[in-house]
PDB file of C-alpha atoms in Angstrom:
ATOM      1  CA  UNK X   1      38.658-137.466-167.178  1.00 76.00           C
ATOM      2  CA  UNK X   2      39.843-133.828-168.282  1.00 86.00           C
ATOM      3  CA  UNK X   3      36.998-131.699-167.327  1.00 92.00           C
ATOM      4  CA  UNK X   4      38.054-129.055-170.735  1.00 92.00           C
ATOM      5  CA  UNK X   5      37.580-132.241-172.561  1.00 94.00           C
ATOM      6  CA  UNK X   6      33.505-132.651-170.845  1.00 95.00           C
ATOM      7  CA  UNK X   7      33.242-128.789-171.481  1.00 94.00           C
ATOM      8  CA  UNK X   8      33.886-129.438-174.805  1.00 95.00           C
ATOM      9  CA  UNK X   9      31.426-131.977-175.404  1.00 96.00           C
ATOM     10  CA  UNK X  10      28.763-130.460-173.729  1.00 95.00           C
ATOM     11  CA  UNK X  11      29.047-127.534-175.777  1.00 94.00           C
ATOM     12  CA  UNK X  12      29.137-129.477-178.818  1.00 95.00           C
ATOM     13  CA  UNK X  13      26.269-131.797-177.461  1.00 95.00           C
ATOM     14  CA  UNK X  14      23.921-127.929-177.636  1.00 94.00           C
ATOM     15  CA  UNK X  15      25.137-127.109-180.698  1.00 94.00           C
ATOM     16  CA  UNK X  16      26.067-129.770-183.025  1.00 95.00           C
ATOM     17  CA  UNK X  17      27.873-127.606-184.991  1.00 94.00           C
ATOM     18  CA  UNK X  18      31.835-127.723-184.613  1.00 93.00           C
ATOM     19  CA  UNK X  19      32.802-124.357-186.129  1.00 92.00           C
ATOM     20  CA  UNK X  20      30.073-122.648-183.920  1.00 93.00           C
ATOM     21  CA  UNK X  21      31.480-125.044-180.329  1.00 93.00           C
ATOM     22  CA  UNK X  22      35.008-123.119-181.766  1.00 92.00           C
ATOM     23  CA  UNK X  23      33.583-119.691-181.899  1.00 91.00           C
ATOM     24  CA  UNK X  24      32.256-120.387-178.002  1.00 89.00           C
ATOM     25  CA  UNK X  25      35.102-122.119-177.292  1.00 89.00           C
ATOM     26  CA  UNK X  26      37.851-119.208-178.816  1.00 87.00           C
ATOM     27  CA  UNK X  27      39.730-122.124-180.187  1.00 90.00           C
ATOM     28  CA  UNK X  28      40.117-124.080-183.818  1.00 92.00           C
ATOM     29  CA  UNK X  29      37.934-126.546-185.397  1.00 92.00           C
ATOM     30  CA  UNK X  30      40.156-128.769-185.528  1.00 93.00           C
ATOM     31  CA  UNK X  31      41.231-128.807-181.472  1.00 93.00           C
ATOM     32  CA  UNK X  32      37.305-129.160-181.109  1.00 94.00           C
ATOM     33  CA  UNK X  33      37.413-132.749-182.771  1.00 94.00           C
ATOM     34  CA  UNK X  34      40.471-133.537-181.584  1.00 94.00           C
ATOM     35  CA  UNK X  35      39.273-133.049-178.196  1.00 94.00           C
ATOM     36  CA  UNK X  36      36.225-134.793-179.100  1.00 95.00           C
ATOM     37  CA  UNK X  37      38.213-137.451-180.526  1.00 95.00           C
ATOM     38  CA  UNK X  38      40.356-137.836-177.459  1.00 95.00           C
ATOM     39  CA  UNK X  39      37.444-138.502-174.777  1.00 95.00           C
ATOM     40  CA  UNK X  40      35.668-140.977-177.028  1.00 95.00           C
ATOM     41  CA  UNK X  41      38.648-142.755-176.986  1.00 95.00           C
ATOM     42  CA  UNK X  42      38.560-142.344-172.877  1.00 93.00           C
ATOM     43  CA  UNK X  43      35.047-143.945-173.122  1.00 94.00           C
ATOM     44  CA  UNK X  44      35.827-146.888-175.934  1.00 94.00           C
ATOM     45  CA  UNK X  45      33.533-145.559-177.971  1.00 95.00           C
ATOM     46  CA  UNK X  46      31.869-142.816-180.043  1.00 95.00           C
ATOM     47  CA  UNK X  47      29.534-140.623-178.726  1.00 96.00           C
ATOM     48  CA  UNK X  48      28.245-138.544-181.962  1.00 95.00           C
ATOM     49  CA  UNK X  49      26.661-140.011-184.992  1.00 94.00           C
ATOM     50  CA  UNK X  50      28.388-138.639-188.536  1.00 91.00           C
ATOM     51  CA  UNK X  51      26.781-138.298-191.108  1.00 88.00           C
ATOM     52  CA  UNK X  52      26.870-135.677-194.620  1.00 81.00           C
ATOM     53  CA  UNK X  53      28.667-133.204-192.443  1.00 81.00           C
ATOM     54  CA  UNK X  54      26.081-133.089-189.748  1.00 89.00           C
ATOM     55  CA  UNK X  55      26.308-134.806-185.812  1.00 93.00           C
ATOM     56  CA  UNK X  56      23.966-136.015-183.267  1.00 95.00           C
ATOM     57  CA  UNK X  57      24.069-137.025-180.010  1.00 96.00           C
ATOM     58  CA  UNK X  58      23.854-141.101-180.446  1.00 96.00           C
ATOM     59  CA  UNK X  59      22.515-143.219-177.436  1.00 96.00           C
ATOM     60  CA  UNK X  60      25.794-143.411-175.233  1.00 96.00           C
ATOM     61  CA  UNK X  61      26.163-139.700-175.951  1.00 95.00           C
ATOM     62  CA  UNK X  62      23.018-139.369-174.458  1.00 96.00           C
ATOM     63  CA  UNK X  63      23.789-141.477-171.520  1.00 96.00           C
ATOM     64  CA  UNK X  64      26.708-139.093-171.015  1.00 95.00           C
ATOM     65  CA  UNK X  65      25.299-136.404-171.155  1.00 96.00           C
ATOM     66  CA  UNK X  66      24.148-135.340-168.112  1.00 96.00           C
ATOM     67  CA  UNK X  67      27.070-136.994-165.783  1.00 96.00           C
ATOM     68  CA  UNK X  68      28.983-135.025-167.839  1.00 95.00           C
ATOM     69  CA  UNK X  69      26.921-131.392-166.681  1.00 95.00           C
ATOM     70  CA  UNK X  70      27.156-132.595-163.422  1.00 95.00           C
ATOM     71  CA  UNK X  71      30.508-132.886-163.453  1.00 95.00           C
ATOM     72  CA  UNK X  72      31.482-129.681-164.909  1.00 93.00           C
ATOM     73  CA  UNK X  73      29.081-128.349-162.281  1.00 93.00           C
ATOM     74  CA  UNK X  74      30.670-129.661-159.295  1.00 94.00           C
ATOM     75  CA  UNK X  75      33.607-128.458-160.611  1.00 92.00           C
ATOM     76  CA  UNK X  76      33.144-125.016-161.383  1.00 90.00           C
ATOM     77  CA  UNK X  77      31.131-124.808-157.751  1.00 91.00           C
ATOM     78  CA  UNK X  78      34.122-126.513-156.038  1.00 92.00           C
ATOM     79  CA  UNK X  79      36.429-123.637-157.497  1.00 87.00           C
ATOM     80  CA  UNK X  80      34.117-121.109-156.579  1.00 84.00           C
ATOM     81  CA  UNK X  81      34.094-122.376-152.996  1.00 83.00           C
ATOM     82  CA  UNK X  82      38.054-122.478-153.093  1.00 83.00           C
ATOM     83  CA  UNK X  83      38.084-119.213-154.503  1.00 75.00           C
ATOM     84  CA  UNK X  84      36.188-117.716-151.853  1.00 72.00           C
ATOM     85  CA  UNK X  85      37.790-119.300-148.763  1.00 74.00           C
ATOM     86  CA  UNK X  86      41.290-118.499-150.115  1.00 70.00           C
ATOM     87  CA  UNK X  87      39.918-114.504-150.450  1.00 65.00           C
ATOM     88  CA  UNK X  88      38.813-115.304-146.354  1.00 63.00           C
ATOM     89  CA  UNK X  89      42.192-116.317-146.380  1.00 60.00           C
ATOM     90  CA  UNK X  90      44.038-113.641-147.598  1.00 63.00           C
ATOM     91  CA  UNK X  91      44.873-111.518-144.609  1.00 77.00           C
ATOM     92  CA  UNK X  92      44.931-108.042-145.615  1.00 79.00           C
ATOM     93  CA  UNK X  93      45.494-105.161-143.275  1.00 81.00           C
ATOM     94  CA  UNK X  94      44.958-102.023-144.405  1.00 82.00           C
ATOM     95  CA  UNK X  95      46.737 -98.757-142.583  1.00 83.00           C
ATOM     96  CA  UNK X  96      47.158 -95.215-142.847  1.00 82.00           C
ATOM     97  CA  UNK X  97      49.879 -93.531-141.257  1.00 82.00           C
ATOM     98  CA  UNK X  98      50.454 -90.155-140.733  1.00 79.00           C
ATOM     99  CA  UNK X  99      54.172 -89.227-142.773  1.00 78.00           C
ATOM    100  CA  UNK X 100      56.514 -88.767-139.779  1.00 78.00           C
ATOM    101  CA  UNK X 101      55.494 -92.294-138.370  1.00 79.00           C
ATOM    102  CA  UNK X 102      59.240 -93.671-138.565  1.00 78.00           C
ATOM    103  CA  UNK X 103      59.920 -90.981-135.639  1.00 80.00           C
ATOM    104  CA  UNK X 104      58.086 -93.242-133.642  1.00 82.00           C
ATOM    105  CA  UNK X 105      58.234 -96.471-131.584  1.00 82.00           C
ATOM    106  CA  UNK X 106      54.906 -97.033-133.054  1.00 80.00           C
ATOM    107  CA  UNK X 107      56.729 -98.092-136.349  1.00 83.00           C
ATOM    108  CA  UNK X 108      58.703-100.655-134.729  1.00 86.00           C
ATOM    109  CA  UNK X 109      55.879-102.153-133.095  1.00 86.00           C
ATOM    110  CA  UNK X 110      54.768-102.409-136.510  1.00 86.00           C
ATOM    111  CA  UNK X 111      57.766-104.152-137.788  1.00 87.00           C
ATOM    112  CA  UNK X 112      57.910-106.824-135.060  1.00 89.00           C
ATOM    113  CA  UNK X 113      54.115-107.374-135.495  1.00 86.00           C
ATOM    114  CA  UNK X 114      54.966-107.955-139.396  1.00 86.00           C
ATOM    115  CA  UNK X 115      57.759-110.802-138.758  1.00 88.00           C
ATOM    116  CA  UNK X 116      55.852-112.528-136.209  1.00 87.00           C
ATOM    117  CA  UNK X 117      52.757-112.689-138.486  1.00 85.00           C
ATOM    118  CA  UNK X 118      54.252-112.851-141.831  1.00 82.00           C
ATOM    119  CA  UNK X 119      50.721-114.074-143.160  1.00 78.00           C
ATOM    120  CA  UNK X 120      49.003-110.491-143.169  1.00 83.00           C
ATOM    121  CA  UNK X 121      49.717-107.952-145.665  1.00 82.00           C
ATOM    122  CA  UNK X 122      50.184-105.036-144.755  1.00 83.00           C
ATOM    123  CA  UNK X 123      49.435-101.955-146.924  1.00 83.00           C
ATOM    124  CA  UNK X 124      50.915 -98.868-145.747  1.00 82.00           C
ATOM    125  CA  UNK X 125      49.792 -95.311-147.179  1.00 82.00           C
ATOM    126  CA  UNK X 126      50.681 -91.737-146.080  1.00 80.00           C
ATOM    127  CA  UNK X 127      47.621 -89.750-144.610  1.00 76.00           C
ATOM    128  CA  UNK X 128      46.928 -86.710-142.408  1.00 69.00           C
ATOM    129  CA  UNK X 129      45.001 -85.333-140.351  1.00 66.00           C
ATOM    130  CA  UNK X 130      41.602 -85.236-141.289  1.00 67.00           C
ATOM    131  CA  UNK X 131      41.671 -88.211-143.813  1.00 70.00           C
ATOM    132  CA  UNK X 132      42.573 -90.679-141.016  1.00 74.00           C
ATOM    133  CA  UNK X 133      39.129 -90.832-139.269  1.00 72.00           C
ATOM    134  CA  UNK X 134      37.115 -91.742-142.195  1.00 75.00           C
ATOM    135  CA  UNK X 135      39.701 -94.002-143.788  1.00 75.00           C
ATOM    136  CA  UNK X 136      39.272 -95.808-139.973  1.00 73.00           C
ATOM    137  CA  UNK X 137      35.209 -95.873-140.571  1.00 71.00           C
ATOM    138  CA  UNK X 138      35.836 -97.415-144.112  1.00 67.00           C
ATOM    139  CA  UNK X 139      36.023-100.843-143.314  1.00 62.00           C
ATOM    140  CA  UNK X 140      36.511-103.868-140.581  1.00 61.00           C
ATOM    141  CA  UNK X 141      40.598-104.359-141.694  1.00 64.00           C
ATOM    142  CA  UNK X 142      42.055-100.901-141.111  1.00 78.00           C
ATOM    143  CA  UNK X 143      43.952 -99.494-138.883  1.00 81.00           C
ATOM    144  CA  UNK X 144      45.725 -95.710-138.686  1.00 82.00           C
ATOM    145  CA  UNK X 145      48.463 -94.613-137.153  1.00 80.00           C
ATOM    146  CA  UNK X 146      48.243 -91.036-135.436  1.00 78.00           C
ATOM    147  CA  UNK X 147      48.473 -88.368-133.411  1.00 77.00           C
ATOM    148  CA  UNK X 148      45.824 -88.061-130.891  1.00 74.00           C
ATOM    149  CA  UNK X 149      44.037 -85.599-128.345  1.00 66.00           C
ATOM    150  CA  UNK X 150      41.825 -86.671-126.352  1.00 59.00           C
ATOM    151  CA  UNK X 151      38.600 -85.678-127.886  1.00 57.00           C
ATOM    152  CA  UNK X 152      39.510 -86.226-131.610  1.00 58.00           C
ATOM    153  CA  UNK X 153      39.702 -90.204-131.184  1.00 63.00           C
ATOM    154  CA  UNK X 154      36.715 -90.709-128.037  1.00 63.00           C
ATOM    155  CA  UNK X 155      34.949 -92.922-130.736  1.00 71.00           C
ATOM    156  CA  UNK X 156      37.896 -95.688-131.430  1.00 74.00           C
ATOM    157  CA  UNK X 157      39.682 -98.032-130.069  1.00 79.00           C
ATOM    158  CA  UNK X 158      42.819 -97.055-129.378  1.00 79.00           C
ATOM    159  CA  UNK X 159      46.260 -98.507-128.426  1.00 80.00           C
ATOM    160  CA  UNK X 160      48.628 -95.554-127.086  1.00 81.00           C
ATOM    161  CA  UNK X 161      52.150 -96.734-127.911  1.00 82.00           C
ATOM    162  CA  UNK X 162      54.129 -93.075-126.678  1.00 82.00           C
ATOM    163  CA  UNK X 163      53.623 -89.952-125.766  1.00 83.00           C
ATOM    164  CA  UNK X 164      54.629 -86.904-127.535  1.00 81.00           C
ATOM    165  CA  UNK X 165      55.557 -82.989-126.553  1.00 82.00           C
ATOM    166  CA  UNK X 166      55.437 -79.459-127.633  1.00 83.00           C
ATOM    167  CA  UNK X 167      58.526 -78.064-127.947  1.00 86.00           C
ATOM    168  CA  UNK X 168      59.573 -74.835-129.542  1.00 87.00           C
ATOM    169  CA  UNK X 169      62.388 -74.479-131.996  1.00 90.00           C
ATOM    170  CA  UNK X 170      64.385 -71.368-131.814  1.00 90.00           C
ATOM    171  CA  UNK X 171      67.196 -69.695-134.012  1.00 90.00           C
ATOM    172  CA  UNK X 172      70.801 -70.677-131.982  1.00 88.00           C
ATOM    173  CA  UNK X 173      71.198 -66.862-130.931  1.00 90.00           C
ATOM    174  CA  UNK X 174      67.402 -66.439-130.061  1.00 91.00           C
ATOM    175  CA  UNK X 175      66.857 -64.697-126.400  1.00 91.00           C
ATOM    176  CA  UNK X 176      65.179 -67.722-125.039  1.00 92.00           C
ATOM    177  CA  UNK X 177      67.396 -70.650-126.989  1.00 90.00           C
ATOM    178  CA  UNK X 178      69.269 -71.415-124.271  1.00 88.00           C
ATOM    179  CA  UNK X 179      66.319 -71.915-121.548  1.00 87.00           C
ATOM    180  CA  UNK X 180      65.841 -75.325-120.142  1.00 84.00           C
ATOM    181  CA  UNK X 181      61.821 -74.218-119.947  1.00 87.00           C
ATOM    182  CA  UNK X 182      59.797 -71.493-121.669  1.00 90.00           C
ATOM    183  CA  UNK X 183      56.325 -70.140-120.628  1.00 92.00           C
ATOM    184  CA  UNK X 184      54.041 -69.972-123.966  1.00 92.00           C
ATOM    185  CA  UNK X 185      53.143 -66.614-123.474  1.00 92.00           C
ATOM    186  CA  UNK X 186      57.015 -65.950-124.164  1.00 92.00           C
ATOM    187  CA  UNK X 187      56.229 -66.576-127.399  1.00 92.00           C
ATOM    188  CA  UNK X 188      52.844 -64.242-127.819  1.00 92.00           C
ATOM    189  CA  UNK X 189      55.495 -62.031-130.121  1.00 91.00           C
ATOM    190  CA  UNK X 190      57.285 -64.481-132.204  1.00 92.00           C
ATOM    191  CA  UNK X 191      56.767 -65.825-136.234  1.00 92.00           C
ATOM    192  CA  UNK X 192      55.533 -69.241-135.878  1.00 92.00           C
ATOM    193  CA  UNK X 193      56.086 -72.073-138.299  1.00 90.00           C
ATOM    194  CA  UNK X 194      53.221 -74.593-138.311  1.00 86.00           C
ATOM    195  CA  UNK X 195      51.733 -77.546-139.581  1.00 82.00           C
ATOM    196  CA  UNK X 196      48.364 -77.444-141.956  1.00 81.00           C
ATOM    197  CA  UNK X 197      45.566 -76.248-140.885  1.00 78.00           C
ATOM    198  CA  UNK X 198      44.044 -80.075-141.846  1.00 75.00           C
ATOM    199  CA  UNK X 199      46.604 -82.054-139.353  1.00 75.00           C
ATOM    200  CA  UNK X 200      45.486 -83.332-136.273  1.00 75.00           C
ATOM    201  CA  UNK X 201      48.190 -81.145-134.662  1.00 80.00           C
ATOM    202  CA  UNK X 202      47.479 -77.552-135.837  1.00 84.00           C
ATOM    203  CA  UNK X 203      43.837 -76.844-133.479  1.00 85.00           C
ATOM    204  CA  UNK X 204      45.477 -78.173-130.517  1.00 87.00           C
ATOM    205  CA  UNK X 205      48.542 -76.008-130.973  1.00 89.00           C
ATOM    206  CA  UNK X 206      46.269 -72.737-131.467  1.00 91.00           C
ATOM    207  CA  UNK X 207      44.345 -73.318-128.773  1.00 91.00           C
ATOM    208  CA  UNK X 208      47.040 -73.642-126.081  1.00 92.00           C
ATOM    209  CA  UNK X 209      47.899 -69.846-127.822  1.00 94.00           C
ATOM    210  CA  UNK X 210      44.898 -68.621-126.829  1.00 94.00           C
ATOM    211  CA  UNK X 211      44.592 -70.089-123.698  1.00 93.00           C
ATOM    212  CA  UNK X 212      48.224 -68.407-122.743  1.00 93.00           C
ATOM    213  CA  UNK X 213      46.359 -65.353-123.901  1.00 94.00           C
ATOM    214  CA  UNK X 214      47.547 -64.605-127.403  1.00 94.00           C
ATOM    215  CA  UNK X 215      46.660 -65.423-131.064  1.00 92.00           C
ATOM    216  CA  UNK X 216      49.755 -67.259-132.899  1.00 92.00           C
ATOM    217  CA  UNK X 217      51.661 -65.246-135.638  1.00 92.00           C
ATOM    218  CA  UNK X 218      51.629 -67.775-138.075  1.00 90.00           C
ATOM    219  CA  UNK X 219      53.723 -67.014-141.141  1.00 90.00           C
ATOM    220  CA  UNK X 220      54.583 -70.435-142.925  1.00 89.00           C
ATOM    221  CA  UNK X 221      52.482 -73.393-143.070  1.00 84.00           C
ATOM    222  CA  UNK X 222      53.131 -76.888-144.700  1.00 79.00           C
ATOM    223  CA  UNK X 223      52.155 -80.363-144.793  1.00 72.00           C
ATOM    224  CA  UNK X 224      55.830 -81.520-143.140  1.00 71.00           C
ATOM    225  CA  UNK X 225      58.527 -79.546-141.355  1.00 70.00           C
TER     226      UNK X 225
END
């Protein structure tokens, strides 16, 4: 028995009215009777007295009734409950990477994760620096992929997948472009490009200034370089 058919009738069975079961219903009229029309003829027999443009529940429309809320009630809580397991369901990761993460091996760990678990998605977004811990904090399914020092991350869990270097990039015909090794303090006179100030990277590299015993030139700044 079509449970839009049962809907119908219960509606009809609080109003008695068929233009005002329509109006509920955001339909016609006449699809309310012949809805109507349809499930008496599932039953064998009327369920409505007629009469001078006026209707009434008669006896086996009564009987009806309530097997017919019951119904619709079951339903609607059995798609509910299906509703809400298939949301349990729905594995969604959530992860914010810093921009550069296709440098790193990270990323294919990523991918190979992804085709052996083709059930989770995975939504990426580009992050940095200081939006990546509480992004981390903001729920149960996230994840972040960073940069980390030891004292910036002591709270999470943490899976190190590489490990990554200083290095200074010089102009081609610089004095010191063609050591193997430089000493920081080399450097104590030089223009420095750098990072923002809000990356995870930017402290760490000040600090290992200051503790070769100078404070960094620092003439450009940017998100990427």
């Amino acid at each position: 028995m079509d449970i839009h058919k049962l809907e119908i009738f219960i509606d009809l069975s609080e109003t008695l009215n068929y233009t005002e079961t329509a109006e509920r219903q955001f339909t016609t009229q006449g699809n309310i009777s012949k809805q109507i029309i349809a499930l008496e003829k599932e039953v064998g027999a009327p369920l409505f007295e007629r009469a001078h443009r006026q209707i009434t529940l008669n006896p086996l429309g009564k009987l009806l009734l309530p097997h017919a809320q019951e119904i619709v009630m079951q339903y609607q809580q059995m798609q509910q409950h299906l509703s809400e397991q298939l949301s349990q369901d729905s594995l969604v990761l959530m992860m914010l990477t810093i921009p550069t993460m296709a440098n790193y091996h990270g990323f294919e760990l990523i991918t190979k994760f992804l085709k052996y678990h083709p059930e989770i998605d995975l939504q990426l977004k580009e992050g940095e620096g200081n939006a990546l811990l509480p992004f981390l904090k903001g729920g149960q399914n996230h994840v972040i992929f960073a940069r980390t020092f030891s004292r910036t991350m002591a709270e999470c869990e943490m899976l190190l997948t590489e490990e990554d270097q200083f290095v200074a990039v010089l102009p081609k015909h610089h004095p010191l472009a063609n050591e193997k090794k430089i000493a920081l303090g080399d450097l104590s006179m030089e223009q420095f490009v750098a990072l923002e100030e809000d990356t995870l990277i930017y402290q760490p590299m000040v600090d290992l200034c200051h503790e070769a015993g100078f404070d960094p030139q620092i003439s450009f700044r940017s998100a990427r370089i």
